mmCIF file of C-alpha atoms in Angstrom:
data_model
loop_
_atom_site.group_PDB
_atom_site.id
_atom_site.type_symbol
_atom_site.label_atom_id
_atom_site.label_comp_id
_atom_site.label_asym_id
_atom_site.label_seq_id
_atom_site.Cartn_x
_atom_site.Cartn_y
_atom_site.Cartn_z
ATOM 1 C CA MET K 1252 19.203 -5.885 -6.310
ATOM 2 C CA ASP K 1253 21.412 -3.958 -5.076
ATOM 3 C CA GLN K 1254 21.166 -1.139 -3.085
ATOM 4 C CA SER K 1255 21.871 1.330 -5.871
ATOM 5 C CA ALA K 1256 19.739 -0.539 -8.343
ATOM 6 C CA ILE K 1257 16.672 -0.119 -5.993
ATOM 7 C CA GLU K 1258 17.682 3.521 -5.852
ATOM 8 C CA ASP K 1259 17.512 4.096 -9.370
ATOM 9 C CA LEU K 1260 13.375 2.595 -9.695
ATOM 10 C CA LEU K 1261 10.706 5.481 -10.224
ATOM 11 C CA MET K 1262 8.266 6.131 -7.873
ATOM 12 C CA PRO K 1263 5.491 8.415 -7.648
ATOM 13 C CA VAL K 1264 6.302 11.772 -5.754
ATOM 14 C CA THR K 1265 3.480 12.335 -3.157
ATOM 15 C CA TYR K 1266 5.283 11.517 -0.140
ATOM 16 C CA GLY K 1267 7.365 15.008 -1.681
ATOM 17 C CA ARG K 1268 4.030 17.161 -3.064
ATOM 18 C CA HIS K 1269 2.362 16.372 0.415
ATOM 19 C CA LEU K 1270 5.651 17.094 2.421
ATOM 20 C CA ALA K 1271 6.295 20.225 0.891
ATOM 21 C CA ARG K 1272 3.057 21.836 2.690
ATOM 22 C CA LEU K 1273 4.545 21.195 6.222
ATOM 23 C CA PHE K 1274 8.443 21.937 5.624
ATOM 24 C CA PRO K 1275 10.230 25.029 2.840
ATOM 25 C CA PRO K 1276 10.376 23.213 -0.927
ATOM 26 C CA ALA K 1277 13.431 24.989 -1.043
ATOM 27 C CA LYS K 1278 14.868 23.213 2.348
ATOM 28 C CA LEU K 1279 12.776 20.226 1.439
ATOM 29 C CA PHE K 1280 14.306 19.112 -1.758
ATOM 30 C CA ALA K 1281 17.647 20.822 -1.214
ATOM 31 C CA GLY K 1282 19.922 17.713 -2.931
ATOM 32 C CA THR K 1283 17.696 15.894 -5.187
ATOM 33 C CA GLY K 1284 17.646 17.883 -8.412
ATOM 34 C CA LEU K 1285 13.528 18.659 -7.564
ATOM 35 C CA ASP K 1286 12.102 21.843 -8.398
ATOM 36 C CA ASP K 1287 8.205 23.636 -8.484
ATOM 37 C CA ALA K 1288 8.194 22.660 -11.987
ATOM 38 C CA ALA K 1289 8.537 18.987 -12.123
ATOM 39 C CA LEU K 1290 6.341 18.534 -8.903
ATOM 40 C CA ALA K 1291 3.734 20.463 -10.439
ATOM 41 C CA ALA K 1292 4.100 17.639 -13.699
ATOM 42 C CA PRO K 1293 0.990 15.329 -13.664
ATOM 43 C CA ASP K 1294 3.666 12.920 -14.937
ATOM 44 C CA CYS K 1295 6.318 13.454 -12.151
ATOM 45 C CA ARG K 1296 8.235 10.339 -11.417
ATOM 46 C CA ILE K 1297 11.222 10.257 -9.074
ATOM 47 C CA THR K 1298 13.684 8.053 -8.276
ATOM 48 C CA VAL K 1299 13.782 6.340 -4.619
ATOM 49 C CA ARG K 1300 17.167 7.877 -4.308
ATOM 50 C CA GLN K 1301 15.189 11.487 -4.574
ATOM 51 C CA ALA K 1302 13.180 10.618 -1.754
ATOM 52 C CA LEU K 1303 15.582 9.386 0.320
ATOM 53 C CA ARG K 1304 17.035 12.297 0.531
ATOM 54 C CA TYR K 1305 13.839 15.089 0.927
ATOM 55 C CA ILE K 1306 12.995 12.451 3.848
ATOM 56 C CA ASP K 1307 16.055 12.974 5.294
ATOM 57 C CA ASN K 1308 15.810 16.411 4.524
ATOM 58 C CA ALA K 1309 12.199 16.575 6.573
ATOM 59 C CA ARG K 1310 13.490 14.566 9.418
ATOM 60 C CA HIS K 1311 16.183 17.431 10.134
ATOM 61 C CA LEU K 1312 13.804 20.117 8.889
ATOM 62 C CA ALA K 1313 11.188 18.906 12.030
ATOM 63 C CA ARG K 1314 10.455 20.227 15.342
ATOM 64 C CA GLU K 1315 9.473 17.163 16.941
ATOM 65 C CA PRO K 1316 10.780 13.378 16.660
ATOM 66 C CA ASP K 1317 7.359 12.070 15.994
ATOM 67 C CA TRP K 1318 6.120 14.782 13.206
ATOM 68 C CA TYR K 1319 6.184 12.224 10.928
ATOM 69 C CA LEU K 1320 3.135 10.305 12.646
ATOM 70 C CA THR K 1321 0.429 12.795 12.102
ATOM 71 C CA TRP K 1322 1.916 13.967 8.879
ATOM 72 C CA ALA K 1323 1.091 10.061 7.859
ATOM 73 C CA ALA K 1324 -2.283 9.929 9.133
ATOM 74 C CA SER K 1325 -2.904 12.598 6.556
ATOM 75 C CA LEU K 1326 -2.188 11.098 4.055
ATOM 76 C CA SER K 1327 -4.904 7.859 4.116
ATOM 77 C CA ASP K 1328 -7.797 10.096 3.116
ATOM 78 C CA HIS K 1329 -7.205 10.067 -0.720
ATOM 79 C CA PHE K 1330 -4.054 10.970 -1.693
ATOM 80 C CA HIS K 1331 -2.458 7.240 -3.436
ATOM 81 C CA GLY K 1332 -4.594 7.731 -6.775
ATOM 82 C CA PRO K 1333 -6.966 4.613 -7.330
ATOM 83 C CA ILE K 1334 -5.882 2.847 -4.978
ATOM 84 C CA SER K 1335 -7.125 4.842 -2.075
ATOM 85 C CA VAL K 1336 -10.745 4.646 -4.192
ATOM 86 C CA ALA K 1337 -10.254 0.787 -4.334
ATOM 87 C CA LEU K 1338 -9.856 0.505 -0.734
ATOM 88 C CA MET K 1339 -12.552 2.242 0.444
ATOM 89 C CA SER K 1340 -14.999 0.368 -2.173
ATOM 90 C CA ALA K 1341 -13.517 -3.239 -1.516
ATOM 91 C CA PRO K 1342 -16.430 -5.783 -1.134
ATOM 92 C CA THR K 1343 -14.827 -7.500 1.852
ATOM 93 C CA LEU K 1344 -12.029 -6.136 4.851
ATOM 94 C CA GLY K 1345 -9.845 -9.221 2.812
ATOM 95 C CA ASP K 1346 -10.186 -7.081 -0.326
ATOM 96 C CA SER K 1347 -9.025 -4.434 0.717
ATOM 97 C CA LEU K 1348 -5.745 -5.976 2.616
ATOM 98 C CA ASP K 1349 -5.427 -7.663 -1.378
ATOM 99 C CA VAL K 1350 -5.466 -4.369 -2.986
ATOM 100 C CA PHE K 1351 -3.080 -2.999 -0.303
ATOM 101 C CA LEU K 1352 -0.550 -5.883 -1.514
ATOM 102 C CA ARG K 1353 -0.821 -6.147 -4.762
ATOM 103 C CA TYR K 1354 -0.380 -2.303 -5.471
ATOM 104 C CA PHE K 1355 0.872 -0.359 -2.791
ATOM 105 C CA PRO K 1356 4.641 -1.344 -3.249
ATOM 106 C CA HIS K 1357 4.745 -0.322 -7.130
ATOM 107 C CA ARG K 1358 4.500 3.825 -4.658
ATOM 108 C CA VAL K 1359 7.300 2.306 -2.375
ATOM 109 C CA PRO K 1360 9.106 0.388 -4.178
ATOM 110 C CA TYR K 1361 11.893 -0.072 -2.065
ATOM 111 C CA LEU K 1362 9.647 -1.840 0.167
ATOM 112 C CA HIS K 1363 8.459 -5.124 -0.236
ATOM 113 C CA LEU K 1364 4.774 -6.760 1.533
ATOM 114 C CA GLU K 1365 3.240 -10.285 2.022
ATOM 115 C CA GLY K 1366 0.237 -11.583 3.079
ATOM 116 C CA THR K 1367 0.050 -14.864 5.065
ATOM 117 C CA LEU K 1368 -2.792 -16.747 7.373
ATOM 118 C CA ARG K 1369 -1.852 -19.135 9.926
ATOM 119 C CA ASP K 1370 -3.313 -20.099 13.137
ATOM 120 C CA GLU K 1371 -6.751 -17.855 12.338
ATOM 121 C CA VAL K 1372 -4.332 -14.889 12.336
ATOM 122 C CA PHE K 1373 -3.431 -12.945 9.021
ATOM 123 C CA GLY K 1374 -0.090 -10.589 8.704
ATOM 124 C CA ILE K 1375 0.980 -8.572 6.445
ATOM 125 C CA THR K 1376 4.691 -8.036 6.894
ATOM 126 C CA LEU K 1377 6.811 -4.924 5.349
ATOM 127 C CA CYS K 1378 10.427 -5.557 4.918
ATOM 128 C CA PRO K 1379 12.950 -3.019 3.146
ATOM 129 C CA LEU K 1380 14.542 -4.023 0.878
ATOM 130 C CA ILE K 1381 17.409 -1.379 0.764
ATOM 131 C CA ALA K 1382 18.964 0.058 4.294
ATOM 132 C CA LEU K 1383 16.789 2.829 4.972
ATOM 133 C CA GLY K 1384 19.078 4.108 8.321
ATOM 134 C CA GLU K 1385 17.424 6.656 10.504
ATOM 135 C CA SER K 1386 14.461 6.521 8.319
ATOM 136 C CA ARG K 1387 13.033 3.809 8.815
ATOM 137 C CA HIS K 1388 11.038 5.042 11.093
ATOM 138 C CA VAL K 1389 8.871 7.094 8.879
ATOM 139 C CA LEU K 1390 9.031 4.634 5.740
ATOM 140 C CA ILE K 1391 7.975 1.597 7.244
ATOM 141 C CA GLU K 1392 5.602 2.800 9.881
ATOM 142 C CA THR K 1393 3.928 5.309 7.592
ATOM 143 C CA PRO K 1394 1.999 2.636 5.307
ATOM 144 C CA PHE K 1395 0.613 0.657 8.321
ATOM 145 C CA ILE K 1396 -0.902 4.043 9.582
ATOM 146 C CA VAL K 1397 -2.341 4.686 5.870
ATOM 147 C CA LEU K 1398 -3.710 1.052 5.922
ATOM 148 C CA LEU K 1399 -4.979 1.003 9.605
ATOM 149 C CA ARG K 1400 -6.680 4.118 8.609
ATOM 150 C CA TYR K 1401 -8.632 2.787 5.966
ATOM 151 C CA LEU K 1402 -9.318 0.092 8.075
ATOM 152 C CA GLU K 1403 -11.298 1.982 10.552
ATOM 153 C CA THR K 1404 -13.000 4.651 8.731
ATOM 154 C CA VAL K 1405 -14.390 1.354 6.495
ATOM 155 C CA TYR K 1406 -14.760 -1.186 9.030
ATOM 156 C CA ASP K 1407 -16.270 -1.675 12.945
ATOM 157 C CA ILE K 1408 -13.137 -3.572 14.099
ATOM 158 C CA ALA K 1409 -11.950 -3.757 17.526
ATOM 159 C CA THR K 1410 -8.616 -2.768 16.991
ATOM 160 C CA SER K 1411 -7.362 -3.739 20.048
ATOM 161 C CA LYS K 1412 -7.590 -6.873 18.534
ATOM 162 C CA MET K 1413 -4.235 -6.037 16.507
ATOM 163 C CA VAL K 1414 -0.691 -6.001 16.987
ATOM 164 C CA LEU K 1415 1.719 -3.840 14.976
ATOM 165 C CA THR K 1416 5.634 -5.527 15.302
ATOM 166 C CA LEU K 1417 8.413 -3.593 14.376
ATOM 167 C CA ALA K 1418 11.962 -4.347 14.046
ATOM 168 C CA TYR K 1419 14.031 -1.962 15.502
ATOM 169 C CA PRO K 1420 14.485 -0.549 19.368
ATOM 170 C CA ALA K 1421 12.048 1.938 20.113
ATOM 171 C CA PRO K 1422 12.538 4.970 19.762
ATOM 172 C CA ALA K 1423 13.055 8.587 22.227
ATOM 173 C CA TRP K 1424 9.544 9.317 21.224
ATOM 174 C CA ALA K 1425 7.761 5.777 21.732
ATOM 175 C CA GLU K 1426 5.510 7.143 24.326
ATOM 176 C CA CYS K 1427 3.745 9.084 21.686
ATOM 177 C CA TYR K 1428 3.035 5.730 19.613
ATOM 178 C CA THR K 1429 -0.305 5.149 21.757
ATOM 179 C CA ARG K 1430 -2.052 8.524 20.344
ATOM 180 C CA HIS K 1431 -1.058 7.547 16.533
ATOM 181 C CA PHE K 1432 -2.053 4.045 16.339
ATOM 182 C CA PRO K 1433 -5.016 2.229 17.116
ATOM 183 C CA CYS K 1434 -3.505 -1.029 18.037
ATOM 184 C CA SER K 1435 -1.400 -2.270 19.950
ATOM 185 C CA VAL K 1436 3.197 -1.296 19.379
ATOM 186 C CA ARG K 1437 5.872 -3.854 19.805
ATOM 187 C CA PHE K 1438 9.826 -2.636 18.862
ATOM 188 C CA GLY K 1439 12.408 -5.144 18.710
ATOM 189 C CA GLY K 1440 10.619 -8.054 16.866
ATOM 190 C CA SER K 1441 12.374 -10.230 13.503
ATOM 191 C CA SER K 1442 10.225 -8.331 11.430
ATOM 192 C CA ASN K 1443 7.558 -5.499 10.601
ATOM 193 C CA ARG K 1444 4.279 -7.192 10.898
ATOM 194 C CA LEU K 1445 0.658 -6.261 11.496
ATOM 195 C CA GLU K 1446 -1.693 -9.151 12.531
ATOM 196 C CA MET K 1447 -5.596 -9.101 12.737
ATOM 197 C CA PRO K 1448 -7.610 -11.778 13.187
ATOM 198 C CA GLY K 1449 -8.160 -14.126 10.101
ATOM 199 C CA HIS K 1450 -12.040 -14.565 10.026
ATOM 200 C CA TRP K 1451 -11.813 -10.047 9.652
ATOM 201 C CA ARG K 1452 -10.950 -11.019 5.846
ATOM 202 C CA ALA K 1453 -14.751 -11.648 5.504
ATOM 203 C CA LEU K 1454 -16.238 -8.555 7.102
ATOM 204 C CA ARG K 1455 -18.087 -7.113 4.322
ATOM 205 C CA ASN K 1456 -18.091 -2.976 3.647
ATOM 206 C CA MET K 1457 -22.039 -2.002 3.513
ATOM 207 C CA GLY K 1458 -20.577 0.992 1.349
ATOM 208 C CA SER K 1459 -19.336 -0.705 -1.331
ATOM 209 C CA LEU K 1460 -20.088 -0.204 -5.300
ATOM 210 C CA GLU K 1461 -19.227 -3.021 -7.635
ATOM 211 C CA SER K 1462 -19.148 -0.448 -10.551
ATOM 212 C CA THR K 1463 -16.654 1.927 -8.359
ATOM 213 C CA TRP K 1464 -14.775 -1.284 -7.259
ATOM 214 C CA THR K 1465 -14.020 -2.453 -10.581
ATOM 215 C CA HIS K 1466 -13.012 0.794 -12.442
ATOM 216 C CA ALA K 1467 -10.643 1.007 -9.351
ATOM 217 C CA LEU K 1468 -9.134 -1.625 -9.796
ATOM 218 C CA GLY K 1469 -8.705 -1.399 -13.393
ATOM 219 C CA GLN K 1470 -6.661 2.293 -12.735
ATOM 220 C CA CYS K 1471 -4.719 0.316 -10.551
ATOM 221 C CA GLU K 1472 -4.072 -2.418 -12.904
ATOM 222 C CA ALA K 1473 -3.350 -0.533 -15.723
ATOM 223 C CA THR K 1474 -0.686 1.978 -13.525
ATOM 224 C CA LEU K 1475 1.108 -0.986 -12.371
ATOM 225 C CA SER K 1476 0.851 -2.353 -15.605
ATOM 226 C CA SER K 1477 2.936 0.487 -17.377
ATOM 227 C CA SER K 1478 5.099 1.144 -14.701
ATOM 228 C CA ARG K 1479 8.632 1.057 -15.630
ATOM 229 C CA GLU K 1480 9.966 -0.818 -12.315
ATOM 230 C CA ARG K 1481 7.526 -3.102 -12.459
ATOM 231 C CA THR K 1482 9.946 -5.713 -14.500
ATOM 232 C CA THR K 1483 12.338 -4.934 -11.755
ATOM 233 C CA LEU K 1484 10.369 -5.705 -9.226
ATOM 234 C CA ARG K 1485 9.303 -9.134 -10.338
ATOM 235 C CA ARG K 1486 12.749 -10.088 -10.102
ATOM 236 C CA ARG K 1487 13.683 -8.576 -6.533
ATOM 237 C CA GLY K 1488 12.426 -10.910 -4.635
ATOM 238 C CA SER K 1489 15.041 -12.494 -2.323
ATOM 239 C CA GLY K 1490 12.794 -14.769 0.803
ATOM 240 C CA ARG K 1491 10.285 -17.603 0.567
ATOM 241 C CA VAL K 1492 6.561 -16.298 0.345
ATOM 242 C CA GLU K 1493 4.379 -18.356 2.672
ATOM 243 C CA ALA K 1494 1.353 -16.927 1.033
ATOM 244 C CA GLN K 1495 0.095 -14.724 -1.751
ATOM 245 C CA PRO K 1496 -3.599 -14.444 -1.306
ATOM 246 C CA ALA K 1497 -4.186 -11.218 -2.446
ATOM 247 C CA GLN K 1498 -2.790 -11.202 -5.832
ATOM 248 C CA ALA K 1499 -4.437 -14.684 -6.618
ATOM 249 C CA LYS K 1500 -8.040 -13.748 -5.516
ATOM 250 C CA LEU K 1501 -7.800 -10.153 -7.488
ATOM 251 C CA ALA K 1502 -6.849 -12.127 -10.805
ATOM 252 C CA ALA K 1503 -9.581 -14.876 -10.304
ATOM 253 C CA ASP K 1504 -12.097 -11.449 -9.760
ATOM 254 C CA GLN K 1505 -10.791 -9.688 -12.730
ATOM 255 C CA LYS K 1506 -10.941 -12.274 -14.385
ATOM 256 C CA HIS K 1507 -14.456 -13.683 -13.741
ATOM 257 C CA ARG K 1508 -15.534 -10.031 -14.405
ATOM 258 C CA LYS K 1509 -13.998 -9.828 -17.452
ATOM 259 C CA ARG K 1510 -16.248 -12.589 -18.497
ATOM 260 C CA GLN K 1511 -19.205 -11.123 -17.802
ATOM 261 C CA ASN K 1512 -18.994 -7.963 -19.071
ATOM 262 C CA HIS K 1513 -17.731 -9.144 -22.571
ATOM 263 C CA GLY K 1514 -20.417 -12.352 -22.343
ATOM 264 C CA ALA K 1515 -17.550 -14.501 -23.490
ATOM 265 C CA ASP K 1516 -18.647 -18.165 -23.292
ATOM 266 C CA LYS K 1517 -14.720 -19.313 -23.109
ATOM 267 C CA ALA K 1518 -12.371 -17.879 -20.217
ATOM 268 C CA VAL K 1519 -10.663 -14.526 -21.069
ATOM 269 C CA GLY K 1520 -6.954 -14.164 -20.887
ATOM 270 C CA ASP K 1521 -6.109 -17.658 -22.373
ATOM 271 C CA GLU K 1522 -2.213 -15.747 -22.178
ATOM 272 C CA PRO K 1523 0.003 -15.728 -19.330
ATOM 273 C CA GLU K 1524 -1.383 -13.148 -16.917
ATOM 274 C CA PRO K 1525 0.835 -11.131 -14.784
ATOM 275 C CA GLN K 1526 -1.218 -10.676 -11.878
ATOM 276 C CA VAL K 1527 0.660 -12.447 -9.345
ATOM 277 C CA LEU K 1528 3.552 -10.594 -7.614
ATOM 278 C CA LEU K 1529 7.115 -12.668 -7.167
ATOM 279 C CA ALA K 1530 4.467 -16.141 -7.942
ATOM 280 C CA ALA K 1531 6.982 -17.229 -9.995
ATOM 281 C CA GLU K 1532 9.550 -16.839 -7.456
ATOM 282 C CA PHE K 1533 7.812 -17.875 -4.401
ATOM 283 C CA GLU K 1534 5.833 -21.085 -3.451
ATOM 284 C CA ALA K 1535 2.170 -20.212 -3.300
ATOM 285 C CA GLY K 1536 1.069 -20.443 -0.018
ATOM 286 C CA GLN K 1537 -2.122 -20.843 2.015
ATOM 287 C CA ARG K 1538 -5.535 -19.048 0.001
ATOM 288 C CA VAL K 1539 -7.460 -17.320 1.706
ATOM 289 C CA GLY K 1540 -11.012 -17.797 1.646
ATOM 290 C CA GLY K 1541 -13.338 -14.389 1.399
ATOM 291 C CA GLY K 1542 -16.871 -13.705 0.303
ATOM 292 C CA GLY K 1543 -14.921 -11.685 -3.348
ATOM 293 C CA ALA K 1544 -16.164 -8.950 -5.326
ATOM 294 C CA GLN K 1545 -18.151 -11.408 -8.339
ATOM 295 C CA ASP K 1546 -20.601 -12.585 -4.962
ATOM 296 C CA ASP K 1547 -21.758 -9.412 -4.116
ATOM 297 C CA GLY K 1548 -22.045 -7.735 -7.625
ATOM 298 C CA LYS K 1549 -25.305 -9.073 -8.401
ATOM 299 C CA ARG K 1550 -26.799 -7.361 -5.479
ATOM 300 C CA ARG K 1551 -24.770 -3.937 -6.399
ATOM 301 C CA GLY K 1552 -24.715 -4.384 -10.059
ATOM 302 C CA ALA K 1553 -27.512 -1.511 -10.785
ATOM 303 C CA ASP K 1554 -25.547 1.508 -9.089
ATOM 304 C CA ARG K 1555 -23.284 3.206 -11.225
ATOM 305 C CA HIS K 1556 -20.526 5.935 -9.891
ATOM 306 C CA ASP K 1557 -17.709 7.165 -11.631
ATOM 307 C CA ASP K 1558 -14.849 8.200 -9.762
ATOM 308 C CA ARG K 1559 -12.099 11.089 -10.765
ATOM 309 C CA VAL K 1560 -8.895 10.575 -9.446
ATOM 310 C CA ASP K 1561 -6.562 13.060 -9.459
ATOM 311 C CA GLU K 1562 -3.991 11.559 -12.266
ATOM 312 C CA ARG K 1563 -0.888 13.530 -10.136
ATOM 313 C CA ASP K 1564 -1.101 10.951 -7.405
ATOM 314 C CA ALA K 1565 -1.877 7.791 -9.692
#
């Protein structure tokens, strides 16, 4: 797909709603065609083109060039709909990473995410699908900050063992990165990649609830399946994916739960499952291990919790 086609894809307006708290809306959304009524609509979706425009406006309205680093950290709490709930309730750190890899890209369709396990190092690579220009710092670093905040909040990890490499030169405000990133940040790499020890994937989330996790996954999948851009996303790849452990594992977990919930004697989902992002287009790589939600469910099955997600950010 070319740049124009990707700019026509639809995405949530989450970033815009929260940027409107920092900047005058009239100036922030100038040239986008967005107004208060559109932003207030629960089912509001905007094009990538509109998002790029208000991000560029925000850059020019900001007083400091590193403004987005503080702003991005504030997004990690609960502003990504059911994805936030799934990340917080995932049985293991590996499950959290898998959720992020599978469901976050539909919120930012100008980016492609992939996960790989090589030599006991797990890495998440973020690939822009279009030219992001001077907004690349905001649009590339924000997802990494969101993910890092979740991992810091839920798991007891030594962030000094993580490395974030960015595929562009150090900006003028590079000295500010140590205040906003809990890990080492390097510039001028061949890709935008976050690396961590591979065995961390097995770390358990002590606050996980199976019912919450299952409910959140169902909402994530429903949102993904109903997205208009989904068919386009399946055709947009432009490189080889070394591994897709996230999508394969989530698919297996969900199939297992369906069988348990319905008491089926035969495998549920004999129809082709559209679970693996880009799997038809790319080779499957090494499969990543991990506890898996189904292993922990027996110990948490009695717990019940009904999570309410703000539909505007779904």
